[in-house]
mmCIF file of C-alpha atoms in Angstrom:
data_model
loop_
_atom_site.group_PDB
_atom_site.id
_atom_site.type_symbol
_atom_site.label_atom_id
_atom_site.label_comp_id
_atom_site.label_asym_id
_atom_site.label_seq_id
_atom_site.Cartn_x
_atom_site.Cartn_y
_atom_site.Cartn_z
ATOM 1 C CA UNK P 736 55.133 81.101 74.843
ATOM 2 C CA UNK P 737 53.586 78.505 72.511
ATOM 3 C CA UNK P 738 51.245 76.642 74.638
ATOM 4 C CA UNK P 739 51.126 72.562 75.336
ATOM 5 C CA UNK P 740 48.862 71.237 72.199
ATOM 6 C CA UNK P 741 45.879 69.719 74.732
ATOM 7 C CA UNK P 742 45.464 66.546 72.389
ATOM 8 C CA UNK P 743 49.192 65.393 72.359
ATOM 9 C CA UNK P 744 50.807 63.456 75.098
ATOM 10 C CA UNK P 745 54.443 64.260 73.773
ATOM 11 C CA UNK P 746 53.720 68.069 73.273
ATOM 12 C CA UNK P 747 55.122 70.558 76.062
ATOM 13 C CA UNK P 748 55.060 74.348 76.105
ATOM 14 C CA UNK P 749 57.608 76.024 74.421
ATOM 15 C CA UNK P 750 59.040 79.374 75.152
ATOM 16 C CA UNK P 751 59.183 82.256 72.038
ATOM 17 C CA UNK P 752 63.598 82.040 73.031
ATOM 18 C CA UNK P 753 63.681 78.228 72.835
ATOM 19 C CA UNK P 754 61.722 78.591 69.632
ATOM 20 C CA UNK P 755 63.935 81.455 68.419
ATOM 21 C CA UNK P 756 67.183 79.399 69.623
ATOM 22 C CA UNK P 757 65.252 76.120 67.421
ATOM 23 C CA UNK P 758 64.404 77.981 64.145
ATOM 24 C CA UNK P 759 68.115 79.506 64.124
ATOM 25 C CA UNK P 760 69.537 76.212 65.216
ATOM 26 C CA UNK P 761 67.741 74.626 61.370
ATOM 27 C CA UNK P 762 68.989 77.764 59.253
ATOM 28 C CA UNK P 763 72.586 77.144 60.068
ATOM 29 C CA UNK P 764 72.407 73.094 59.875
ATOM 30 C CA UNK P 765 69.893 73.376 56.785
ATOM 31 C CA UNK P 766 72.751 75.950 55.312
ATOM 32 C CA UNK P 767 75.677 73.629 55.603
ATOM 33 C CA UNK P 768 73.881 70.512 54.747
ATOM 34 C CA UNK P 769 72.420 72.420 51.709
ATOM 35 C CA UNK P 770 75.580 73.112 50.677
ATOM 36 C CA UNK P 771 76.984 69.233 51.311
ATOM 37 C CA UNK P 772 79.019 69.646 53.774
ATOM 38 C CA UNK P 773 79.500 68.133 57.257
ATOM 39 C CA UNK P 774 80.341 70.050 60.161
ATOM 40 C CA UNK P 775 83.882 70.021 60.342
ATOM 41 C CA UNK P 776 84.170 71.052 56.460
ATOM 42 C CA UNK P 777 82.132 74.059 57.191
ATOM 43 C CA UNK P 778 83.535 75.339 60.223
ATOM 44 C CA UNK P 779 87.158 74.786 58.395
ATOM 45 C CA UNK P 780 86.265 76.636 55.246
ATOM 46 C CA UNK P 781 83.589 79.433 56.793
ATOM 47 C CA UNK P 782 86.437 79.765 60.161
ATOM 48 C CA UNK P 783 83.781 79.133 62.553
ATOM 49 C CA UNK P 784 85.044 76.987 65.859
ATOM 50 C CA UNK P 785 83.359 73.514 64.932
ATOM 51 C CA UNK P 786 82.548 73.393 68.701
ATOM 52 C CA UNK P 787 80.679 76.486 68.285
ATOM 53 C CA UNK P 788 78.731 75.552 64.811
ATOM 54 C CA UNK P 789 77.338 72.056 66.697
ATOM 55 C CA UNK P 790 76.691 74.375 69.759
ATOM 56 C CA UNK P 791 74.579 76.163 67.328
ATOM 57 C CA UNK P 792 72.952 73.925 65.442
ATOM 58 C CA UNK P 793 72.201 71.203 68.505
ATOM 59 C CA UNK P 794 70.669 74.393 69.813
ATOM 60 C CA UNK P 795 72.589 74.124 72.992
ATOM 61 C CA UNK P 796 73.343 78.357 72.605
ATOM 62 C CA UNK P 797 71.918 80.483 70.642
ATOM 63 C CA UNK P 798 73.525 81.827 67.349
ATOM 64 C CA UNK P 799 73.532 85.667 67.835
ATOM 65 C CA UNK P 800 72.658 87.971 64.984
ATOM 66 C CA UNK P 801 75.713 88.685 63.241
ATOM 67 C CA UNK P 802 76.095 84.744 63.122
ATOM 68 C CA UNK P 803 72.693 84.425 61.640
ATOM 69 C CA UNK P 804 73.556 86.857 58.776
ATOM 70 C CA UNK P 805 76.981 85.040 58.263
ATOM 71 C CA UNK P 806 75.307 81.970 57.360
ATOM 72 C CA UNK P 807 72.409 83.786 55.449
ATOM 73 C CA UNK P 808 75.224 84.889 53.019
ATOM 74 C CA UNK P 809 77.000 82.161 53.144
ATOM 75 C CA UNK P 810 74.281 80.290 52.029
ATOM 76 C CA UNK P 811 73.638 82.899 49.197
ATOM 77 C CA UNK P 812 77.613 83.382 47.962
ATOM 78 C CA UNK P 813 79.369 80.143 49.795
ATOM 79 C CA UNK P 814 82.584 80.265 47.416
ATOM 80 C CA UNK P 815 83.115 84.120 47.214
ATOM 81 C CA UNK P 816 82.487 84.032 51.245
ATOM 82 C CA UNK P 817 85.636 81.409 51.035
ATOM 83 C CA UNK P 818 87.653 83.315 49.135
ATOM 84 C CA UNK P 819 87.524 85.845 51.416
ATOM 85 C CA UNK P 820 88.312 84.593 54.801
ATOM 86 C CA UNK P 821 91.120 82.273 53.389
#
């Protein structure tokens, strides 16, 4: 758990899976809108359910593993990722 910062009225504590759920919630939005595209591009060219992919990056659920390493190569090889789920 990270702890309430003391000297901030706003601050609250957060938990290490609410952190986890935040920091994989920003690779998967910071992906996408790296590569210019808005949600309902991605999820249509990468077949991800957009419902899921603004689950996922509103941080509402968490974006298991092998969803985390789907973006990390998207991210990496976006067209030849394309290619092959068309």
């Amino acid at each position: 758990m990270l702890p309430v910062d003391p000297t901030d009225a706003e601050d609250f504590d957060v938990t290490a899976d609410a952190l986890d759920r935040g920091q994989r919630a920003r690779l998967i939005r910071k992906t996408r809108t790296g590569l210019g595209m808005s949600q309902s591009e991605f999820a249509s060219r990468f077949r991800v359910p957009v419902g899921t992919l603004r689950d996922w990056e509103q941080a509402r659920s968490i974006a298991p593993d092998f969803a985390i390493a789907y973006v990390r190569v998207i991210g990496q090889h976006p067209d030849m990722v394309a290619k092959a789920v068309a």
